[in-house]
Amino acid sequence: MNQDKAPLYEALEKHRSDRIVHFDVPGHKGGRGNKELTDFLGEKCLKADVNSMKPLDNLSHPESVIKEAQQLAANAFGAHNCFFIVNGTTAAVQAMVMSACMEGEKILMPRNVHISAINALVLSGAIPVYIDPGIDNRLGIALGMSITDIKKAIEENPDAKAILVNNPTYYGICSNLKEIVELAHSHRMLVLVDEAHGTHFYFGDNMPVSAMKAGADMASVSMHKTGGSLTQSSLLLCGENINCDYVRQIIGLTQTTSASYLLLTSLDLARKNLSLNGREIFSKTIKLAEYARKEINILGGYYAFSNELVNNDNVYDFDRTKLSINTRQIGLAGIEVYDILRDDYGIQVEFGDLCNILAVITAGDRAMEIERLISALYEIKRLYAKDPVDILNHNYIKPDLVCRPQKAFFSKKKIMPIKDSKGKISGEFVMAYPPGIPILAPGERITDEIIDYITFAKDKGSNLMGTQDMKVENILVVEG
């Protein structure tokens, strides 16, 4: 297929040039109805914010330019089919899980999944079988899944319908995806890949294997993270053994019927750009990340880790575009470094957890900005470093799953202080965002370790959420 084309973008440009008189929504009428918004975003942007119509197709039932744009994306990513998603990769992950599993059916997954995957369990009634990821105690992070652990889980749960894999994790850790696919398929299980942070695997040289190339059945891809599209735009890729008509119906359960043409067009143009220029784009990205990693490690105290972690087991490969930096040896939690970078140095990194920060590097960064980050980290170490004795050494707590997430979430519940909730079954989520991996999910037993972790995370300034109590001091627990 001709990847030079951008059919949705071209149709939208023609629509704007046709000077159509609009008696439809949106009500800002190309920006004329809201001057302040137009001044902020620009007249060209507001005129492209239109509703579905015949010349521009309809995302819920694509037959022309959206269909063609999705076919081009499928071709570019090596997929059998592709769906444009405008509800974020959250909607793509939920569509994967809900397409693969019905109520009461099992799905194998690591517990360090994004909250969207567990939300899908709440919506569908599927039963999770958690496979503990490996733990790197020096870095305080969960790793990938061991093939040995996956084999054991499959043997103990031969009736499972699918396995969900994070690839890569937020920190850049990759599992042995090709062997996972072969193993799962040999037991008639689908392989679903949360590839939110792996758009570049499809276009860069010497990258970890992509989900579609590994033979996975479905993959959710956050084009907006490293692919250059607008925030909230994503792709759901499907292999040849997936009933895509059914998947489209599942997507329709949660995706808006008022799809943003700004988001859709950004996906079309981002795909075109990656297809034509992806190798150059991600070659530059890796050079910037590798330079930053080398210079940060020279500072001492920090550890910007990379593919030296690869052990051909629970770290099968590493995404070198990720600039993940461990901060424990300077005696500061990652979230503390995150806050200082933003508040004192005007530098916004992706996130800070209790042990690490993550700086997302793309070809849109400049060498001078990399130097500014390195200099700021040097200054933070010089001014704030202390004894690391009080820093926790992990970001993963093995869950004790007592009942299905759906049952716990919709059960009769009562509220109580988190500090007094030991032994109770959680009826809601507690998580730090980003990265959006739940510390506690519905149906899991609350332990002293979980309470201590929540307390420590709050004290260090982590942005905790998920509970009805906006202060995250109280929690809803299952009655009885």
Tab-separated table of C-alpha atoms in Angstrom:
chain	number	residue	atom	x	y	z
A	1	MET	CA	0.000	0.000	0.000
A	2	ASN	CA	1.095	3.555	-0.658
A	3	GLN	CA	2.222	4.912	2.703
A	4	ASP	CA	2.627	8.380	1.162
A	5	LYS	CA	-1.135	8.770	1.373
A	6	ALA	CA	-3.106	10.160	4.309
A	7	PRO	CA	-6.715	9.680	3.143
A	8	LEU	CA	-8.451	11.040	6.221
A	9	TYR	CA	-6.252	14.118	6.360
A	10	GLU	CA	-6.754	14.706	2.630
A	11	ALA	CA	-10.543	14.409	2.968
A	12	LEU	CA	-10.579	16.830	5.888
A	13	GLU	CA	-8.501	19.350	3.966
A	14	LYS	CA	-10.914	19.124	1.040
A	15	HIS	CA	-13.857	19.581	3.393
A	16	ARG	CA	-12.332	22.777	4.778
A	17	SER	CA	-11.671	24.153	1.306
A	18	ASP	CA	-15.285	23.449	0.252
A	19	ARG	CA	-16.520	26.126	2.688
A	20	ILE	CA	-19.501	24.055	3.837
A	21	VAL	CA	-22.152	25.920	5.850
A	22	HIS	CA	-22.583	24.045	9.132
A	23	PHE	CA	-25.927	23.476	10.789
A	24	ASP	CA	-24.540	20.529	12.733
A	25	VAL	CA	-22.381	20.094	15.820
A	26	PRO	CA	-19.944	21.094	17.268
A	27	GLY	CA	-21.605	24.293	18.346
A	28	HIS	CA	-18.512	26.491	18.191
A	29	LYS	CA	-19.062	26.552	14.375
A	30	GLY	CA	-15.455	26.455	13.308
A	31	GLY	CA	-14.436	28.629	16.242
A	32	ARG	CA	-16.743	31.579	15.526
A	33	GLY	CA	-18.866	30.765	18.572
A	34	ASN	CA	-15.972	30.813	21.029
A	35	LYS	CA	-13.380	33.497	20.341
A	36	GLU	CA	-11.206	32.757	23.379
A	37	LEU	CA	-10.930	29.083	22.435
A	38	THR	CA	-10.144	30.021	18.840
A	39	ASP	CA	-7.439	32.447	19.955
A	40	PHE	CA	-5.954	29.713	22.120
A	41	LEU	CA	-6.028	26.812	19.646
A	42	GLY	CA	-6.105	28.620	16.323
A	43	GLU	CA	-8.759	28.988	13.649
A	44	LYS	CA	-7.330	26.181	11.517
A	45	CYS	CA	-7.625	23.742	14.407
A	46	LEU	CA	-11.211	24.722	15.236
A	47	LYS	CA	-12.291	24.405	11.604
A	48	ALA	CA	-10.930	20.856	11.577
A	49	ASP	CA	-12.982	19.960	14.654
A	50	VAL	CA	-16.012	18.596	12.807
A	51	ASN	CA	-18.678	15.951	13.169
A	52	SER	CA	-19.049	12.684	11.218
A	53	MET	CA	-20.566	13.110	7.749
A	54	LYS	CA	-20.567	11.158	4.487
A	55	PRO	CA	-17.418	12.701	2.948
A	56	LEU	CA	-15.507	12.155	6.207
A	57	ASP	CA	-16.842	8.686	7.075
A	58	ASN	CA	-17.860	7.456	10.537
A	59	LEU	CA	-15.524	5.753	13.007
A	60	SER	CA	-18.273	3.503	14.374
A	61	HIS	CA	-18.985	2.096	10.890
A	62	PRO	CA	-16.118	3.059	8.572
A	63	GLU	CA	-16.688	2.566	4.853
A	64	SER	CA	-14.499	5.134	3.062
A	65	VAL	CA	-11.652	7.398	4.187
A	66	ILE	CA	-11.446	6.151	7.796
A	67	LYS	CA	-11.528	2.579	6.551
A	68	GLU	CA	-8.718	3.332	4.096
A	69	ALA	CA	-6.682	5.103	6.790
A	70	GLN	CA	-7.073	2.104	9.102
A	71	GLN	CA	-6.026	-0.267	6.311
A	72	LEU	CA	-2.905	1.803	5.688
A	73	ALA	CA	-2.106	1.654	9.412
A	74	ALA	CA	-2.629	-2.114	9.492
A	75	ASN	CA	-0.234	-2.461	6.563
A	76	ALA	CA	2.359	-0.186	8.176
A	77	PHE	CA	2.280	-2.124	11.453
A	78	GLY	CA	2.157	-5.576	9.871
A	79	ALA	CA	-1.327	-6.311	11.221
A	80	HIS	CA	-4.317	-7.984	9.590
A	81	ASN	CA	-6.658	-5.234	10.807
A	82	CYS	CA	-6.380	-1.960	12.677
A	83	PHE	CA	-8.882	0.124	14.621
A	84	PHE	CA	-8.428	3.814	15.369
A	85	ILE	CA	-9.123	4.477	19.054
A	86	VAL	CA	-9.970	7.949	20.370
A	87	ASN	CA	-10.598	6.962	24.013
A	88	GLY	CA	-6.911	6.371	24.657
A	89	THR	CA	-5.071	3.078	24.892
A	90	THR	CA	-7.233	2.399	27.942
A	91	ALA	CA	-10.098	1.674	25.534
A	92	ALA	CA	-7.856	-0.474	23.345
A	93	VAL	CA	-6.709	-2.605	26.295
A	94	GLN	CA	-10.292	-2.992	27.490
A	95	ALA	CA	-11.437	-4.008	24.016
A	96	MET	CA	-8.720	-6.685	23.846
A	97	VAL	CA	-9.661	-8.244	27.179
A	98	MET	CA	-13.423	-8.005	26.583
A	99	SER	CA	-13.074	-9.521	23.099
A	100	ALA	CA	-11.067	-12.466	24.396
A	101	CYS	CA	-12.859	-13.293	27.654
A	102	MET	CA	-16.449	-13.512	28.787
A	103	GLU	CA	-17.766	-13.525	32.345
A	104	GLY	CA	-16.212	-16.297	34.418
A	105	GLU	CA	-13.443	-17.070	31.921
A	106	LYS	CA	-9.787	-16.914	32.948
A	107	ILE	CA	-7.049	-14.681	31.609
A	108	LEU	CA	-3.376	-14.978	32.554
A	109	MET	CA	-1.606	-11.689	33.204
A	110	PRO	CA	1.151	-10.101	35.250
A	111	ARG	CA	-0.111	-8.099	38.225
A	112	ASN	CA	1.916	-5.025	37.199
A	113	VAL	CA	-0.582	-4.278	34.431
A	114	HIS	CA	-2.040	-0.847	33.812
A	115	ILE	CA	-5.311	-0.138	35.599
A	116	SER	CA	-7.144	-0.311	32.259
A	117	ALA	CA	-6.582	-4.079	32.157
A	118	ILE	CA	-8.058	-4.623	35.617
A	119	ASN	CA	-10.885	-2.224	34.780
A	120	ALA	CA	-11.614	-4.541	31.853
A	121	LEU	CA	-11.999	-7.381	34.359
A	122	VAL	CA	-14.490	-5.277	36.310
A	123	LEU	CA	-16.453	-4.633	33.118
A	124	SER	CA	-16.326	-8.164	31.715
A	125	GLY	CA	-16.367	-10.373	34.787
A	126	ALA	CA	-13.302	-12.276	33.579
A	127	ILE	CA	-11.116	-13.928	36.212
A	128	PRO	CA	-7.441	-12.938	36.426
A	129	VAL	CA	-4.745	-15.500	37.055
A	130	TYR	CA	-1.776	-13.401	38.082
A	131	ILE	CA	1.740	-14.382	37.112
A	132	ASP	CA	4.250	-12.673	39.369
A	133	PRO	CA	6.811	-10.709	37.388
A	134	GLY	CA	10.402	-10.881	38.460
A	135	ILE	CA	11.630	-8.204	40.853
A	136	ASP	CA	14.897	-6.278	40.645
A	137	ASN	CA	15.519	-5.300	44.264
A	138	ARG	CA	18.296	-2.876	43.367
A	139	LEU	CA	16.031	-0.904	41.040
A	140	GLY	CA	12.819	-1.541	42.947
A	141	ILE	CA	10.918	-2.460	39.779
A	142	ALA	CA	8.866	-5.357	38.500
A	143	LEU	CA	10.402	-7.037	35.461
A	144	GLY	CA	8.911	-9.178	32.716
A	145	MET	CA	7.399	-12.666	32.900
A	146	SER	CA	9.528	-15.797	33.043
A	147	ILE	CA	8.711	-18.538	30.523
A	148	THR	CA	8.951	-21.044	33.374
A	149	ASP	CA	6.280	-19.181	35.337
A	150	ILE	CA	4.058	-18.897	32.261
A	151	LYS	CA	4.328	-22.638	31.575
A	152	LYS	CA	3.356	-23.356	35.184
A	153	ALA	CA	0.356	-21.005	34.972
A	154	ILE	CA	-0.812	-22.616	31.725
A	155	GLU	CA	-0.480	-26.122	33.168
A	156	GLU	CA	-2.511	-25.115	36.235
A	157	ASN	CA	-5.099	-23.218	34.169
A	158	PRO	CA	-5.501	-25.026	30.832
A	159	ASP	CA	-8.973	-23.503	30.470
A	160	ALA	CA	-7.651	-19.929	30.332
A	161	LYS	CA	-8.715	-18.092	27.187
A	162	ALA	CA	-5.845	-15.642	26.818
A	163	ILE	CA	-2.626	-14.272	28.197
A	164	LEU	CA	-1.948	-10.530	28.480
A	165	VAL	CA	1.647	-9.319	28.224
A	166	ASN	CA	3.122	-5.888	29.037
A	167	ASN	CA	5.716	-5.291	26.330
A	168	PRO	CA	7.589	-3.124	27.028
A	169	THR	CA	6.916	-2.123	30.610
A	170	TYR	CA	6.984	1.547	31.535
A	171	TYR	CA	10.673	1.083	32.396
A	172	GLY	CA	11.597	-0.568	29.072
A	173	ILE	CA	11.636	-4.219	30.183
A	174	CYS	CA	10.615	-6.761	27.514
A	175	SER	CA	9.568	-10.397	27.907
A	176	ASN	CA	10.300	-13.234	25.479
A	177	LEU	CA	7.291	-12.399	23.357
A	178	LYS	CA	7.877	-14.849	20.496
A	179	GLU	CA	8.162	-17.834	22.838
A	180	ILE	CA	5.126	-16.659	24.838
A	181	VAL	CA	3.101	-16.556	21.610
A	182	GLU	CA	4.221	-20.038	20.556
A	183	LEU	CA	3.488	-21.437	24.001
A	184	ALA	CA	0.054	-19.825	24.279
A	185	HIS	CA	-1.004	-20.786	20.761
A	186	SER	CA	0.005	-24.386	21.365
A	187	HIS	CA	-2.585	-24.368	24.169
A	188	ARG	CA	-5.199	-22.512	22.088
A	189	MET	CA	-4.878	-19.308	24.072
A	190	LEU	CA	-4.899	-15.841	22.550
A	191	VAL	CA	-1.989	-13.470	23.162
A	192	LEU	CA	-2.905	-9.864	23.939
A	193	VAL	CA	-0.098	-7.325	24.169
A	194	ASP	CA	-0.277	-4.019	25.985
A	195	GLU	CA	2.209	-2.289	23.701
A	196	ALA	CA	1.359	1.218	24.897
A	197	HIS	CA	5.018	2.164	25.095
A	198	GLY	CA	6.238	0.306	22.015
A	199	THR	CA	5.092	2.164	18.890
A	200	HIS	CA	8.698	2.546	17.810
A	201	PHE	CA	9.300	-1.228	17.798
A	202	TYR	CA	7.566	-1.321	14.388
A	203	PHE	CA	9.765	1.250	12.689
A	204	GLY	CA	13.184	1.506	14.339
A	205	ASP	CA	16.261	-0.588	13.626
A	206	ASN	CA	17.559	-3.097	16.194
A	207	MET	CA	14.470	-2.726	18.381
A	208	PRO	CA	12.852	-5.434	20.517
A	209	VAL	CA	10.386	-7.523	18.527
A	210	SER	CA	6.961	-5.985	17.985
A	211	ALA	CA	3.747	-7.758	18.967
A	212	MET	CA	2.577	-8.289	15.389
A	213	LYS	CA	5.944	-9.585	14.221
A	214	ALA	CA	5.981	-11.983	17.174
A	215	GLY	CA	2.613	-13.359	16.045
A	216	ALA	CA	0.447	-11.919	18.814
A	217	ASP	CA	-3.297	-11.879	18.242
A	218	MET	CA	-4.009	-8.323	19.393
A	219	ALA	CA	-1.944	-5.323	20.470
A	220	SER	CA	-2.837	-1.917	21.861
A	221	VAL	CA	-0.439	0.791	20.711
A	222	SER	CA	-0.266	4.309	22.163
A	223	MET	CA	0.569	6.264	19.033
A	224	HIS	CA	0.500	9.463	21.056
A	225	LYS	CA	3.282	8.319	23.413
A	226	THR	CA	6.156	7.796	20.986
A	227	GLY	CA	4.461	7.860	17.587
A	228	GLY	CA	3.709	11.549	17.282
A	229	SER	CA	-0.109	11.643	17.268
A	230	LEU	CA	-2.276	13.720	19.598
A	231	THR	CA	-2.815	12.728	23.223
A	232	GLN	CA	-5.630	10.189	23.643
A	233	SER	CA	-5.227	8.700	20.149
A	234	SER	CA	-4.294	5.049	19.892
A	235	LEU	CA	-4.408	1.945	17.699
A	236	LEU	CA	-5.773	-1.535	18.273
A	237	LEU	CA	-3.988	-4.020	16.020
A	238	CYS	CA	-5.416	-7.449	15.235
A	239	GLY	CA	-3.919	-10.623	13.784
A	240	GLU	CA	-5.510	-12.794	11.132
A	241	ASN	CA	-7.227	-15.191	13.576
A	242	ILE	CA	-9.318	-12.474	15.232
A	243	ASN	CA	-12.970	-11.859	14.368
A	244	CYS	CA	-12.621	-8.144	13.764
A	245	ASP	CA	-16.344	-7.602	13.244
A	246	TYR	CA	-16.888	-8.794	16.805
A	247	VAL	CA	-14.004	-6.630	18.052
A	248	ARG	CA	-15.614	-3.600	16.406
A	249	GLN	CA	-18.799	-4.307	18.353
A	250	ILE	CA	-16.845	-4.609	21.596
A	251	ILE	CA	-15.063	-1.306	20.911
A	252	GLY	CA	-18.471	0.273	20.390
A	253	LEU	CA	-19.459	-0.568	23.972
A	254	THR	CA	-17.032	1.969	25.426
A	255	GLN	CA	-15.794	4.206	22.613
A	256	THR	CA	-17.520	7.502	21.901
A	257	THR	CA	-19.819	7.837	18.891
A	258	SER	CA	-18.591	11.440	18.552
A	259	ALA	CA	-15.041	10.717	17.484
A	260	SER	CA	-12.678	13.690	17.324
A	261	TYR	CA	-11.412	14.274	13.797
A	262	LEU	CA	-8.423	16.056	15.277
A	263	LEU	CA	-7.408	12.804	16.980
A	264	LEU	CA	-8.262	10.647	13.964
A	265	THR	CA	-6.330	12.840	11.554
A	266	SER	CA	-3.341	12.890	13.896
A	267	LEU	CA	-3.274	9.091	13.733
A	268	ASP	CA	-3.381	9.191	9.937
A	269	LEU	CA	-0.530	11.701	9.697
A	270	ALA	CA	1.550	10.052	12.437
A	271	ARG	CA	1.330	6.706	10.622
A	272	LYS	CA	2.425	8.367	7.380
A	273	ASN	CA	5.345	10.083	9.102
A	274	LEU	CA	6.532	6.898	10.821
A	275	SER	CA	6.221	4.870	7.637
A	276	LEU	CA	8.334	7.338	5.679
A	277	ASN	CA	10.731	8.583	8.349
A	278	GLY	CA	10.545	6.148	11.279
A	279	ARG	CA	14.006	4.661	10.948
A	280	GLU	CA	15.621	8.100	11.006
A	281	ILE	CA	13.356	9.325	13.810
A	282	PHE	CA	14.121	6.436	16.150
A	283	SER	CA	17.806	6.311	15.278
A	284	LYS	CA	18.039	9.883	16.556
A	285	THR	CA	15.947	8.974	19.598
A	286	ILE	CA	18.308	6.164	20.607
A	287	LYS	CA	21.373	8.366	20.146
A	288	LEU	CA	19.911	11.012	22.438
A	289	ALA	CA	18.874	8.449	25.053
A	290	GLU	CA	22.218	6.634	24.993
A	291	TYR	CA	24.136	9.891	25.364
A	292	ALA	CA	21.962	10.972	28.299
A	293	ARG	CA	22.314	7.552	29.942
A	294	LYS	CA	26.105	7.613	29.684
A	295	GLU	CA	26.435	11.136	31.079
A	296	ILE	CA	23.988	10.534	33.945
A	297	ASN	CA	25.826	7.391	35.010
A	298	ILE	CA	29.083	9.370	35.082
A	299	LEU	CA	27.512	11.687	37.695
A	300	GLY	CA	27.453	8.867	40.248
A	301	GLY	CA	24.599	8.135	42.630
A	302	TYR	CA	22.127	7.724	39.778
A	303	TYR	CA	21.764	4.563	37.727
A	304	ALA	CA	20.341	4.980	34.223
A	305	PHE	CA	19.879	1.341	33.336
A	306	SER	CA	19.817	-0.309	29.936
A	307	ASN	CA	20.278	-3.651	28.206
A	308	GLU	CA	22.903	-4.789	30.719
A	309	LEU	CA	19.830	-6.036	32.620
A	310	VAL	CA	19.047	-8.582	29.901
A	311	ASN	CA	19.166	-12.120	31.308
A	312	ASN	CA	17.221	-13.994	28.595
A	313	ASP	CA	14.548	-14.780	31.140
A	314	ASN	CA	12.348	-12.157	32.826
A	315	VAL	CA	14.376	-9.457	31.075
A	316	TYR	CA	14.558	-10.821	27.555
A	317	ASP	CA	15.233	-7.473	25.894
A	318	PHE	CA	15.360	-3.775	26.750
A	319	ASP	CA	13.940	-0.707	25.030
A	320	ARG	CA	16.932	1.623	24.756
A	321	THR	CA	14.763	4.648	23.969
A	322	LYS	CA	13.613	4.612	27.619
A	323	LEU	CA	15.647	6.825	29.938
A	324	SER	CA	14.799	5.139	33.240
A	325	ILE	CA	16.891	6.472	36.122
A	326	ASN	CA	17.170	4.912	39.574
A	327	THR	CA	17.580	7.497	42.348
A	328	ARG	CA	17.902	5.376	45.506
A	329	GLN	CA	21.639	5.893	46.019
A	330	ILE	CA	21.242	9.650	46.412
A	331	GLY	CA	18.722	9.020	49.186
A	332	LEU	CA	15.770	10.520	47.322
A	333	ALA	CA	12.641	8.815	46.098
A	334	GLY	CA	12.023	9.147	42.382
A	335	ILE	CA	8.914	11.226	43.063
A	336	GLU	CA	11.028	13.679	45.097
A	337	VAL	CA	13.457	14.114	42.197
A	338	TYR	CA	10.467	14.462	39.853
A	339	ASP	CA	9.070	17.313	41.967
A	340	ILE	CA	12.410	19.120	42.296
A	341	LEU	CA	13.051	18.907	38.548
A	342	ARG	CA	9.683	20.466	37.790
A	343	ASP	CA	9.487	23.045	40.601
A	344	ASP	CA	13.108	24.232	40.716
A	345	TYR	CA	14.422	23.559	37.217
A	346	GLY	CA	11.390	23.760	34.921
A	347	ILE	CA	11.881	20.195	33.702
A	348	GLN	CA	8.877	17.874	33.394
A	349	VAL	CA	9.707	14.172	33.245
A	350	GLU	CA	7.127	11.455	32.611
A	351	PHE	CA	6.867	10.172	36.156
A	352	GLY	CA	8.596	9.467	39.422
A	353	ASP	CA	7.870	6.451	41.586
A	354	LEU	CA	9.470	5.545	44.888
A	355	CYS	CA	12.783	4.493	43.341
A	356	ASN	CA	13.007	5.879	39.806
A	357	ILE	CA	12.183	8.603	37.346
A	358	LEU	CA	11.427	8.137	33.669
A	359	ALA	CA	12.316	10.720	31.052
A	360	VAL	CA	10.641	10.018	27.708
A	361	ILE	CA	13.076	10.743	24.895
A	362	THR	CA	11.944	11.289	21.306
A	363	ALA	CA	13.366	12.799	18.141
A	364	GLY	CA	11.492	15.964	19.132
A	365	ASP	CA	14.012	16.543	21.925
A	366	ARG	CA	17.097	18.677	21.440
A	367	ALA	CA	20.661	18.142	22.634
A	368	MET	CA	20.555	21.342	24.697
A	369	GLU	CA	17.511	20.024	26.598
A	370	ILE	CA	19.304	16.753	27.319
A	371	GLU	CA	22.222	18.766	28.698
A	372	ARG	CA	19.826	20.763	30.855
A	373	LEU	CA	18.427	17.555	32.367
A	374	ILE	CA	21.915	16.200	33.075
A	375	SER	CA	22.974	19.466	34.726
A	376	ALA	CA	19.825	19.579	36.845
A	377	LEU	CA	20.367	16.018	38.075
A	378	TYR	CA	23.961	16.926	39.020
A	379	GLU	CA	22.719	19.927	40.998
A	380	ILE	CA	19.997	17.912	42.735
A	381	LYS	CA	22.551	15.346	43.834
A	382	ARG	CA	24.898	18.081	45.087
A	383	LEU	CA	22.199	19.951	47.007
A	384	TYR	CA	19.872	17.240	48.284
A	385	ALA	CA	21.657	13.865	48.413
A	386	LYS	CA	21.401	11.999	51.719
A	387	ASP	CA	21.659	8.523	53.223
A	388	PRO	CA	19.469	6.123	51.204
A	389	VAL	CA	18.535	4.005	54.212
A	390	ASP	CA	14.895	5.151	54.351
A	391	ILE	CA	14.034	4.433	50.709
A	392	LEU	CA	11.805	1.451	49.951
A	393	ASN	CA	13.334	-1.149	47.663
A	394	HIS	CA	10.323	-2.244	45.605
A	395	ASN	CA	7.297	-1.052	43.648
A	396	TYR	CA	5.500	-4.408	43.459
A	397	ILE	CA	3.562	-6.236	46.164
A	398	LYS	CA	2.342	-9.759	45.452
A	399	PRO	CA	-1.469	-9.680	45.565
A	400	ASP	CA	-3.732	-11.973	47.557
A	401	LEU	CA	-6.743	-12.246	45.232
A	402	VAL	CA	-9.784	-13.310	47.236
A	403	CYS	CA	-12.576	-12.760	44.712
A	404	ARG	CA	-13.166	-11.519	41.173
A	405	PRO	CA	-12.547	-7.788	40.651
A	406	GLN	CA	-16.064	-7.373	39.245
A	407	LYS	CA	-17.703	-9.042	42.236
A	408	ALA	CA	-15.719	-6.941	44.720
A	409	PHE	CA	-16.256	-3.669	42.869
A	410	PHE	CA	-20.038	-4.078	42.669
A	411	SER	CA	-20.492	-5.672	46.091
A	412	LYS	CA	-21.983	-4.098	49.197
A	413	LYS	CA	-19.170	-2.101	50.799
A	414	LYS	CA	-18.370	0.010	53.822
A	415	ILE	CA	-15.826	2.778	54.303
A	416	MET	CA	-13.021	2.724	56.838
A	417	PRO	CA	-9.595	4.326	57.391
A	418	ILE	CA	-6.874	2.700	55.290
A	419	LYS	CA	-4.652	2.461	58.367
A	420	ASP	CA	-7.261	0.217	60.041
A	421	SER	CA	-8.112	-1.927	57.008
A	422	LYS	CA	-5.653	-4.814	57.452
A	423	GLY	CA	-7.227	-8.143	56.527
A	424	LYS	CA	-10.183	-6.598	54.698
A	425	ILE	CA	-10.967	-7.152	51.017
A	426	SER	CA	-10.628	-4.022	48.924
A	427	GLY	CA	-13.671	-2.870	46.984
A	428	GLU	CA	-11.818	-0.227	44.977
A	429	PHE	CA	-8.440	0.744	43.545
A	430	VAL	CA	-5.452	2.514	45.025
A	431	MET	CA	-2.762	3.499	42.562
A	432	ALA	CA	-0.090	6.064	41.846
A	433	TYR	CA	-0.534	7.839	38.522
A	434	PRO	CA	1.571	7.789	36.519
A	435	PRO	CA	2.373	4.954	35.915
A	436	GLY	CA	-1.185	3.776	36.662
A	437	ILE	CA	-0.318	0.330	38.017
A	438	PRO	CA	-2.621	-0.426	40.965
A	439	ILE	CA	-1.070	-0.892	44.386
A	440	LEU	CA	-4.368	-2.447	45.379
A	441	ALA	CA	-7.260	-3.631	43.210
A	442	PRO	CA	-10.829	-4.756	43.962
A	443	GLY	CA	-10.976	-8.273	45.347
A	444	GLU	CA	-7.504	-8.195	46.911
A	445	ARG	CA	-6.773	-8.577	50.615
A	446	ILE	CA	-5.255	-5.562	52.356
A	447	THR	CA	-2.023	-6.306	54.219
A	448	ASP	CA	0.356	-4.398	56.483
A	449	GLU	CA	2.816	-4.201	53.570
A	450	ILE	CA	0.211	-2.535	51.357
A	451	ILE	CA	-0.783	-0.062	54.090
A	452	ASP	CA	2.873	0.803	54.727
A	453	TYR	CA	3.493	1.267	50.994
A	454	ILE	CA	0.501	3.598	50.597
A	455	THR	CA	1.603	5.614	53.630
A	456	PHE	CA	5.186	5.884	52.377
A	457	ALA	CA	4.064	6.843	48.862
A	458	LYS	CA	1.809	9.588	50.242
A	459	ASP	CA	4.587	10.919	52.480
A	460	LYS	CA	6.952	11.132	49.507
A	461	GLY	CA	4.400	13.044	47.422
A	462	SER	CA	3.124	10.368	45.035
A	463	ASN	CA	-0.120	11.256	43.290
A	464	LEU	CA	-2.403	8.553	44.671
A	465	MET	CA	-5.907	8.023	43.313
A	466	GLY	CA	-8.609	5.435	42.691
A	467	THR	CA	-10.570	5.656	45.941
A	468	GLN	CA	-13.844	7.506	46.359
A	469	ASP	CA	-12.081	9.430	49.117
A	470	MET	CA	-10.135	12.070	47.179
A	471	LYS	CA	-7.610	12.350	50.036
A	472	VAL	CA	-6.926	8.587	49.911
A	473	GLU	CA	-7.242	8.321	53.694
A	474	ASN	CA	-10.235	5.978	53.656
A	475	ILE	CA	-11.075	2.925	51.589
A	476	LEU	CA	-14.205	1.006	50.653
A	477	VAL	CA	-13.949	-2.630	51.724
A	478	VAL	CA	-16.248	-5.557	50.991
A	479	GLU	CA	-18.730	-6.185	53.786
A	480	GLY	CA	-18.921	-9.581	55.451
